[in-house]
Amino acid sequence: PCYSSILFAIETVVPLIDLGQRAYWTLQAGYPIHHLWLNLLTIIGWIASTIAVASLASVDRRHR
């Protein structure tokens, strides 16, 4: 598939969706800071996704 930087970023930061970009396109081994940055964004994405789901569950529970 064609590389899309927007889809790659969305797939990196929002871990709940799989758009096939990260599996198909990988970073070159010559830039370790990019791998560190990618892993950091993935961790931030997992934290943000967990907070979003917990917030939605809390709002849903209040309305019942």
PDB file of N, CA, C and O in Angstrom:
ATOM      1  N   PRO A   1       0.824  -1.204   0.000  1.00  0.00           N
ATOM      2  CA  PRO A   1       0.000   0.000   0.000  1.00  0.00           C
ATOM      3  C   PRO A   1       0.864   1.262   0.000  1.00  0.00           C
ATOM      4  O   PRO A   1       2.014   1.233   0.401  1.00  0.00           O
ATOM      5  N   CYS A   2       0.301   2.352  -0.422  1.00  0.00           N
ATOM      6  CA  CYS A   2       1.012   3.626  -0.428  1.00  0.00           C
ATOM      7  C   CYS A   2       1.222   4.097   1.004  1.00  0.00           C
ATOM      8  O   CYS A   2       0.374   3.901   1.858  1.00  0.00           O
ATOM      9  N   TYR A   3       2.357   4.754   1.218  1.00  0.00           N
ATOM     10  CA  TYR A   3       2.662   5.297   2.534  1.00  0.00           C
ATOM     11  C   TYR A   3       1.847   6.565   2.768  1.00  0.00           C
ATOM     12  O   TYR A   3       1.794   7.445   1.928  1.00  0.00           O
ATOM     13  N   SER A   4       1.216   6.642   3.898  1.00  0.00           N
ATOM     14  CA  SER A   4       0.472   7.825   4.292  1.00  0.00           C
ATOM     15  C   SER A   4       0.947   8.221   5.688  1.00  0.00           C
ATOM     16  O   SER A   4       0.736   7.473   6.651  1.00  0.00           O
ATOM     17  N   SER A   5       1.587   9.366   5.788  1.00  0.00           N
ATOM     18  CA  SER A   5       2.124   9.779   7.082  1.00  0.00           C
ATOM     19  C   SER A   5       1.009  10.014   8.098  1.00  0.00           C
ATOM     20  O   SER A   5       1.172   9.730   9.286  1.00  0.00           O
ATOM     21  N   ILE A   6      -0.133  10.485   7.649  1.00  0.00           N
ATOM     22  CA  ILE A   6      -1.258  10.729   8.565  1.00  0.00           C
ATOM     23  C   ILE A   6      -1.786   9.404   9.106  1.00  0.00           C
ATOM     24  O   ILE A   6      -2.006   9.263  10.305  1.00  0.00           O
ATOM     25  N   LEU A   7      -1.988   8.437   8.232  1.00  0.00           N
ATOM     26  CA  LEU A   7      -2.480   7.132   8.683  1.00  0.00           C
ATOM     27  C   LEU A   7      -1.456   6.436   9.575  1.00  0.00           C
ATOM     28  O   LEU A   7      -1.819   5.783  10.555  1.00  0.00           O
ATOM     29  N   PHE A   8      -0.171   6.586   9.245  1.00  0.00           N
ATOM     30  CA  PHE A   8       0.887   5.990  10.061  1.00  0.00           C
ATOM     31  C   PHE A   8       0.872   6.615  11.461  1.00  0.00           C
ATOM     32  O   PHE A   8       0.980   5.908  12.462  1.00  0.00           O
ATOM     33  N   ALA A   9       0.705   7.938  11.542  1.00  0.00           N
ATOM     34  CA  ALA A   9       0.663   8.620  12.837  1.00  0.00           C
ATOM     35  C   ALA A   9      -0.567   8.207  13.629  1.00  0.00           C
ATOM     36  O   ALA A   9      -0.483   7.964  14.835  1.00  0.00           O
ATOM     37  N   ILE A  10      -1.713   8.122  12.968  1.00  0.00           N
ATOM     38  CA  ILE A  10      -2.942   7.708  13.657  1.00  0.00           C
ATOM     39  C   ILE A  10      -2.794   6.284  14.186  1.00  0.00           C
ATOM     40  O   ILE A  10      -3.151   5.991  15.324  1.00  0.00           O
ATOM     41  N   GLU A  11      -2.244   5.414  13.367  1.00  0.00           N
ATOM     42  CA  GLU A  11      -2.073   4.027  13.795  1.00  0.00           C
ATOM     43  C   GLU A  11      -1.069   3.911  14.937  1.00  0.00           C
ATOM     44  O   GLU A  11      -1.197   3.047  15.795  1.00  0.00           O
ATOM     45  N   THR A  12      -0.089   4.793  14.972  1.00  0.00           N
ATOM     46  CA  THR A  12       0.912   4.774  16.039  1.00  0.00           C
ATOM     47  C   THR A  12       0.333   5.286  17.353  1.00  0.00           C
ATOM     48  O   THR A  12       0.548   4.701  18.404  1.00  0.00           O
ATOM     49  N   VAL A  13      -0.405   6.376  17.292  1.00  0.00           N
ATOM     50  CA  VAL A  13      -0.899   7.007  18.514  1.00  0.00           C
ATOM     51  C   VAL A  13      -2.184   6.370  19.013  1.00  0.00           C
ATOM     52  O   VAL A  13      -2.412   6.294  20.215  1.00  0.00           O
ATOM     53  N   VAL A  14      -3.037   5.906  18.135  1.00  0.00           N
ATOM     54  CA  VAL A  14      -4.294   5.258  18.539  1.00  0.00           C
ATOM     55  C   VAL A  14      -4.128   3.758  18.324  1.00  0.00           C
ATOM     56  O   VAL A  14      -4.316   3.253  17.224  1.00  0.00           O
ATOM     57  N   PRO A  15      -3.767   3.029  19.376  1.00  0.00           N
ATOM     58  CA  PRO A  15      -3.416   1.623  19.207  1.00  0.00           C
ATOM     59  C   PRO A  15      -4.603   0.687  18.981  1.00  0.00           C
ATOM     60  O   PRO A  15      -4.399  -0.482  18.705  1.00  0.00           O
ATOM     61  N   LEU A  16      -5.814   1.199  19.083  1.00  0.00           N
ATOM     62  CA  LEU A  16      -6.984   0.327  18.950  1.00  0.00           C
ATOM     63  C   LEU A  16      -7.379   0.050  17.510  1.00  0.00           C
ATOM     64  O   LEU A  16      -8.230  -0.790  17.255  1.00  0.00           O
ATOM     65  N   ILE A  17      -6.780   0.776  16.558  1.00  0.00           N
ATOM     66  CA  ILE A  17      -7.113   0.554  15.153  1.00  0.00           C
ATOM     67  C   ILE A  17      -5.878   0.083  14.403  1.00  0.00           C
ATOM     68  O   ILE A  17      -4.760   0.438  14.734  1.00  0.00           O
ATOM     69  N   ASP A  18      -6.105  -0.750  13.413  1.00  0.00           N
ATOM     70  CA  ASP A  18      -5.008  -1.266  12.597  1.00  0.00           C
ATOM     71  C   ASP A  18      -5.279  -0.894  11.145  1.00  0.00           C
ATOM     72  O   ASP A  18      -6.205  -1.407  10.525  1.00  0.00           O
ATOM     73  N   LEU A  19      -4.471   0.025  10.631  1.00  0.00           N
ATOM     74  CA  LEU A  19      -4.627   0.479   9.257  1.00  0.00           C
ATOM     75  C   LEU A  19      -3.618  -0.165   8.314  1.00  0.00           C
ATOM     76  O   LEU A  19      -3.602   0.129   7.131  1.00  0.00           O
ATOM     77  N   GLY A  20      -2.747  -1.020   8.833  1.00  0.00           N
ATOM     78  CA  GLY A  20      -1.776  -1.722   8.023  1.00  0.00           C
ATOM     79  C   GLY A  20      -0.526  -0.930   7.686  1.00  0.00           C
ATOM     80  O   GLY A  20       0.378  -1.448   7.047  1.00  0.00           O
ATOM     81  N   GLN A  21      -0.457   0.312   8.114  1.00  0.00           N
ATOM     82  CA  GLN A  21       0.696   1.142   7.788  1.00  0.00           C
ATOM     83  C   GLN A  21       1.928   0.737   8.590  1.00  0.00           C
ATOM     84  O   GLN A  21       3.005   0.615   8.049  1.00  0.00           O
ATOM     85  N   ARG A  22       1.761   0.543   9.886  1.00  0.00           N
ATOM     86  CA  ARG A  22       2.910   0.253  10.740  1.00  0.00           C
ATOM     87  C   ARG A  22       3.501  -1.127  10.444  1.00  0.00           C
ATOM     88  O   ARG A  22       4.703  -1.320  10.529  1.00  0.00           O
ATOM     89  N   ALA A  23       2.658  -2.069  10.096  1.00  0.00           N
ATOM     90  CA  ALA A  23       3.150  -3.410   9.791  1.00  0.00           C
ATOM     91  C   ALA A  23       3.894  -3.441   8.449  1.00  0.00           C
ATOM     92  O   ALA A  23       4.856  -4.176   8.281  1.00  0.00           O
ATOM     93  N   TYR A  24       3.455  -2.618   7.511  1.00  0.00           N
ATOM     94  CA  TYR A  24       4.049  -2.632   6.179  1.00  0.00           C
ATOM     95  C   TYR A  24       5.271  -1.716   6.072  1.00  0.00           C
ATOM     96  O   TYR A  24       6.255  -2.052   5.450  1.00  0.00           O
ATOM     97  N   TRP A  25       5.186  -0.563   6.695  1.00  0.00           N
ATOM     98  CA  TRP A  25       6.277   0.412   6.642  1.00  0.00           C
ATOM     99  C   TRP A  25       7.023   0.412   7.959  1.00  0.00           C
ATOM    100  O   TRP A  25       6.449   0.638   8.999  1.00  0.00           O
ATOM    101  N   THR A  26       8.316   0.150   7.919  1.00  0.00           N
ATOM    102  CA  THR A  26       9.138   0.154   9.122  1.00  0.00           C
ATOM    103  C   THR A  26      10.234   1.197   8.994  1.00  0.00           C
ATOM    104  O   THR A  26      10.626   1.596   7.890  1.00  0.00           O
ATOM    105  N   LEU A  27      10.735   1.648  10.127  1.00  0.00           N
ATOM    106  CA  LEU A  27      11.817   2.628  10.122  1.00  0.00           C
ATOM    107  C   LEU A  27      13.143   1.936   9.861  1.00  0.00           C
ATOM    108  O   LEU A  27      13.335   0.774  10.200  1.00  0.00           O
ATOM    109  N   GLN A  28      14.089   2.677   9.284  1.00  0.00           N
ATOM    110  CA  GLN A  28      15.415   2.135   9.057  1.00  0.00           C
ATOM    111  C   GLN A  28      16.155   2.021  10.382  1.00  0.00           C
ATOM    112  O   GLN A  28      15.956   2.828  11.290  1.00  0.00           O
ATOM    113  N   ALA A  29      17.030   1.034  10.471  1.00  0.00           N
ATOM    114  CA  ALA A  29      17.743   0.771  11.719  1.00  0.00           C
ATOM    115  C   ALA A  29      18.778   1.847  12.041  1.00  0.00           C
ATOM    116  O   ALA A  29      19.268   1.910  13.152  1.00  0.00           O
ATOM    117  N   GLY A  30      19.115   2.706  11.108  1.00  0.00           N
ATOM    118  CA  GLY A  30      20.164   3.696  11.324  1.00  0.00           C
ATOM    119  C   GLY A  30      19.769   4.859  12.208  1.00  0.00           C
ATOM    120  O   GLY A  30      20.605   5.667  12.580  1.00  0.00           O
ATOM    121  N   TYR A  31      18.500   4.975  12.575  1.00  0.00           N
ATOM    122  CA  TYR A  31      18.038   6.106  13.365  1.00  0.00           C
ATOM    123  C   TYR A  31      17.395   5.624  14.660  1.00  0.00           C
ATOM    124  O   TYR A  31      16.181   5.500  14.754  1.00  0.00           O
ATOM    125  N   PRO A  32      18.185   5.362  15.707  1.00  0.00           N
ATOM    126  CA  PRO A  32      17.605   4.829  16.951  1.00  0.00           C
ATOM    127  C   PRO A  32      16.678   5.815  17.653  1.00  0.00           C
ATOM    128  O   PRO A  32      15.756   5.408  18.348  1.00  0.00           O
ATOM    129  N   ILE A  33      16.887   7.127  17.459  1.00  0.00           N
ATOM    130  CA  ILE A  33      16.016   8.112  18.105  1.00  0.00           C
ATOM    131  C   ILE A  33      14.600   8.027  17.541  1.00  0.00           C
ATOM    132  O   ILE A  33      13.614   8.238  18.257  1.00  0.00           O
ATOM    133  N   HIS A  34      14.462   7.655  16.273  1.00  0.00           N
ATOM    134  CA  HIS A  34      13.133   7.499  15.687  1.00  0.00           C
ATOM    135  C   HIS A  34      12.391   6.319  16.304  1.00  0.00           C
ATOM    136  O   HIS A  34      11.190   6.395  16.531  1.00  0.00           O
ATOM    137  N   HIS A  35      13.105   5.246  16.568  1.00  0.00           N
ATOM    138  CA  HIS A  35      12.472   4.089  17.212  1.00  0.00           C
ATOM    139  C   HIS A  35      12.042   4.444  18.633  1.00  0.00           C
ATOM    140  O   HIS A  35      10.969   4.050  19.077  1.00  0.00           O
ATOM    141  N   LEU A  36      12.888   5.197  19.329  1.00  0.00           N
ATOM    142  CA  LEU A  36      12.538   5.635  20.678  1.00  0.00           C
ATOM    143  C   LEU A  36      11.311   6.535  20.639  1.00  0.00           C
ATOM    144  O   LEU A  36      10.381   6.383  21.439  1.00  0.00           O
ATOM    145  N   TRP A  37      11.270   7.470  19.706  1.00  0.00           N
ATOM    146  CA  TRP A  37      10.140   8.384  19.553  1.00  0.00           C
ATOM    147  C   TRP A  37       8.863   7.609  19.201  1.00  0.00           C
ATOM    148  O   TRP A  37       7.801   7.882  19.728  1.00  0.00           O
ATOM    149  N   LEU A  38       8.974   6.645  18.305  1.00  0.00           N
ATOM    150  CA  LEU A  38       7.818   5.833  17.906  1.00  0.00           C
ATOM    151  C   LEU A  38       7.278   5.040  19.090  1.00  0.00           C
ATOM    152  O   LEU A  38       6.070   4.986  19.312  1.00  0.00           O
ATOM    153  N   ASN A  39       8.178   4.456  19.875  1.00  0.00           N
ATOM    154  CA  ASN A  39       7.741   3.696  21.050  1.00  0.00           C
ATOM    155  C   ASN A  39       7.118   4.609  22.100  1.00  0.00           C
ATOM    156  O   ASN A  39       6.127   4.242  22.732  1.00  0.00           O
ATOM    157  N   LEU A  40       7.669   5.801  22.276  1.00  0.00           N
ATOM    158  CA  LEU A  40       7.110   6.758  23.226  1.00  0.00           C
ATOM    159  C   LEU A  40       5.704   7.182  22.801  1.00  0.00           C
ATOM    160  O   LEU A  40       4.789   7.244  23.623  1.00  0.00           O
ATOM    161  N   LEU A  41       5.519   7.456  21.515  1.00  0.00           N
ATOM    162  CA  LEU A  41       4.192   7.821  21.018  1.00  0.00           C
ATOM    163  C   LEU A  41       3.196   6.679  21.176  1.00  0.00           C
ATOM    164  O   LEU A  41       2.018   6.911  21.459  1.00  0.00           O
ATOM    165  N   THR A  42       3.657   5.461  21.007  1.00  0.00           N
ATOM    166  CA  THR A  42       2.780   4.303  21.190  1.00  0.00           C
ATOM    167  C   THR A  42       2.327   4.198  22.644  1.00  0.00           C
ATOM    168  O   THR A  42       1.141   3.969  22.922  1.00  0.00           O
ATOM    169  N   ILE A  43       3.247   4.407  23.573  1.00  0.00           N
ATOM    170  CA  ILE A  43       2.903   4.358  24.998  1.00  0.00           C
ATOM    171  C   ILE A  43       1.924   5.483  25.344  1.00  0.00           C
ATOM    172  O   ILE A  43       0.933   5.266  26.043  1.00  0.00           O
ATOM    173  N   ILE A  44       2.185   6.683  24.833  1.00  0.00           N
ATOM    174  CA  ILE A  44       1.281   7.800  25.063  1.00  0.00           C
ATOM    175  C   ILE A  44      -0.101   7.495  24.476  1.00  0.00           C
ATOM    176  O   ILE A  44      -1.132   7.810  25.072  1.00  0.00           O
ATOM    177  N   GLY A  45      -0.130   6.868  23.318  1.00  0.00           N
ATOM    178  CA  GLY A  45      -1.395   6.495  22.700  1.00  0.00           C
ATOM    179  C   GLY A  45      -2.173   5.491  23.534  1.00  0.00           C
ATOM    180  O   GLY A  45      -3.392   5.596  23.675  1.00  0.00           O
ATOM    181  N   TRP A  46      -1.491   4.511  24.102  1.00  0.00           N
ATOM    182  CA  TRP A  46      -2.166   3.536  24.957  1.00  0.00           C
ATOM    183  C   TRP A  46      -2.725   4.210  26.203  1.00  0.00           C
ATOM    184  O   TRP A  46      -3.853   3.919  26.621  1.00  0.00           O
ATOM    185  N   ILE A  47      -1.957   5.115  26.793  1.00  0.00           N
ATOM    186  CA  ILE A  47      -2.427   5.825  27.984  1.00  0.00           C
ATOM    187  C   ILE A  47      -3.642   6.691  27.645  1.00  0.00           C
ATOM    188  O   ILE A  47      -4.647   6.681  28.357  1.00  0.00           O
ATOM    189  N   ALA A  48      -3.551   7.442  26.542  1.00  0.00           N
ATOM    190  CA  ALA A  48      -4.662   8.310  26.139  1.00  0.00           C
ATOM    191  C   ALA A  48      -5.908   7.492  25.797  1.00  0.00           C
ATOM    192  O   ALA A  48      -7.026   7.887  26.149  1.00  0.00           O
ATOM    193  N   SER A  49      -5.735   6.362  25.139  1.00  0.00           N
ATOM    194  CA  SER A  49      -6.875   5.505  24.794  1.00  0.00           C
ATOM    195  C   SER A  49      -7.525   4.933  26.050  1.00  0.00           C
ATOM    196  O   SER A  49      -8.754   4.874  26.155  1.00  0.00           O
ATOM    197  N   THR A  50      -6.716   4.534  27.018  1.00  0.00           N
ATOM    198  CA  THR A  50      -7.244   4.003  28.273  1.00  0.00           C
ATOM    199  C   THR A  50      -8.031   5.066  29.023  1.00  0.00           C
ATOM    200  O   THR A  50      -9.123   4.798  29.546  1.00  0.00           O
ATOM    201  N   ILE A  51      -7.495   6.287  29.071  1.00  0.00           N
ATOM    202  CA  ILE A  51      -8.194   7.382  29.742  1.00  0.00           C
ATOM    203  C   ILE A  51      -9.505   7.698  29.033  1.00  0.00           C
ATOM    204  O   ILE A  51     -10.536   7.928  29.677  1.00  0.00           O
ATOM    205  N   ALA A  52      -9.493   7.705  27.707  1.00  0.00           N
ATOM    206  CA  ALA A  52     -10.714   7.996  26.943  1.00  0.00           C
ATOM    207  C   ALA A  52     -11.783   6.944  27.186  1.00  0.00           C
ATOM    208  O   ALA A  52     -12.954   7.275  27.406  1.00  0.00           O
ATOM    209  N   VAL A  53     -11.410   5.686  27.166  1.00  0.00           N
ATOM    210  CA  VAL A  53     -12.384   4.611  27.394  1.00  0.00           C
ATOM    211  C   VAL A  53     -12.911   4.668  28.826  1.00  0.00           C
ATOM    212  O   VAL A  53     -14.114   4.507  29.061  1.00  0.00           O
ATOM    213  N   ALA A  54     -12.036   4.918  29.797  1.00  0.00           N
ATOM    214  CA  ALA A  54     -12.474   5.021  31.196  1.00  0.00           C
ATOM    215  C   ALA A  54     -13.408   6.214  31.384  1.00  0.00           C
ATOM    216  O   ALA A  54     -14.393   6.123  32.126  1.00  0.00           O
ATOM    217  N   SER A  55     -13.117   7.311  30.716  1.00  0.00           N
ATOM    218  CA  SER A  55     -13.983   8.492  30.810  1.00  0.00           C
ATOM    219  C   SER A  55     -15.354   8.215  30.217  1.00  0.00           C
ATOM    220  O   SER A  55     -16.377   8.597  30.793  1.00  0.00           O
ATOM    221  N   LEU A  56     -15.390   7.571  29.069  1.00  0.00           N
ATOM    222  CA  LEU A  56     -16.673   7.231  28.451  1.00  0.00           C
ATOM    223  C   LEU A  56     -17.474   6.259  29.317  1.00  0.00           C
ATOM    224  O   LEU A  56     -18.691   6.380  29.426  1.00  0.00           O
ATOM    225  N   ALA A  57     -16.790   5.324  29.933  1.00  0.00           N
ATOM    226  CA  ALA A  57     -17.475   4.370  30.820  1.00  0.00           C
ATOM    227  C   ALA A  57     -18.027   5.093  32.042  1.00  0.00           C
ATOM    228  O   ALA A  57     -19.134   4.790  32.507  1.00  0.00           O
ATOM    229  N   SER A  58     -17.294   6.065  32.556  1.00  0.00           N
ATOM    230  CA  SER A  58     -17.753   6.826  33.709  1.00  0.00           C
ATOM    231  C   SER A  58     -18.978   7.678  33.360  1.00  0.00           C
ATOM    232  O   SER A  58     -19.929   7.757  34.127  1.00  0.00           O
ATOM    233  N   VAL A  59     -18.952   8.316  32.202  1.00  0.00           N
ATOM    234  CA  VAL A  59     -20.087   9.120  31.763  1.00  0.00           C
ATOM    235  C   VAL A  59     -21.305   8.236  31.547  1.00  0.00           C
ATOM    236  O   VAL A  59     -22.418   8.581  31.945  1.00  0.00           O
ATOM    237  N   ASP A  60     -21.100   7.064  30.964  1.00  0.00           N
ATOM    238  CA  ASP A  60     -22.208   6.134  30.728  1.00  0.00           C
ATOM    239  C   ASP A  60     -22.805   5.663  32.051  1.00  0.00           C
ATOM    240  O   ASP A  60     -24.025   5.538  32.194  1.00  0.00           O
ATOM    241  N   ARG A  61     -21.967   5.416  33.030  1.00  0.00           N
ATOM    242  CA  ARG A  61     -22.432   4.943  34.325  1.00  0.00           C
ATOM    243  C   ARG A  61     -23.235   6.018  35.047  1.00  0.00           C
ATOM    244  O   ARG A  61     -24.197   5.715  35.744  1.00  0.00           O
ATOM    245  N   ARG A  62     -22.867   7.278  34.892  1.00  0.00           N
ATOM    246  CA  ARG A  62     -23.588   8.376  35.539  1.00  0.00           C
ATOM    247  C   ARG A  62     -24.981   8.570  34.952  1.00  0.00           C
ATOM    248  O   ARG A  62     -25.895   8.989  35.651  1.00  0.00           O
ATOM    249  N   HIS A  63     -25.140   8.284  33.678  1.00  0.00           N
ATOM    250  CA  HIS A  63     -26.427   8.492  33.015  1.00  0.00           C
ATOM    251  C   HIS A  63     -27.408   7.347  33.244  1.00  0.00           C
ATOM    252  O   HIS A  63     -28.545   7.430  32.837  1.00  0.00           O
ATOM    253  N   ARG A  64     -26.993   6.318  33.883  1.00  0.00           N
ATOM    254  CA  ARG A  64     -27.897   5.177  34.124  1.00  0.00           C
ATOM    255  C   ARG A  64     -28.572   5.283  35.441  1.00  0.00           C
ATOM    256  O   ARG A  64     -28.453   5.750  36.378  1.00  0.00           O
TER     257      ARG A  64
END
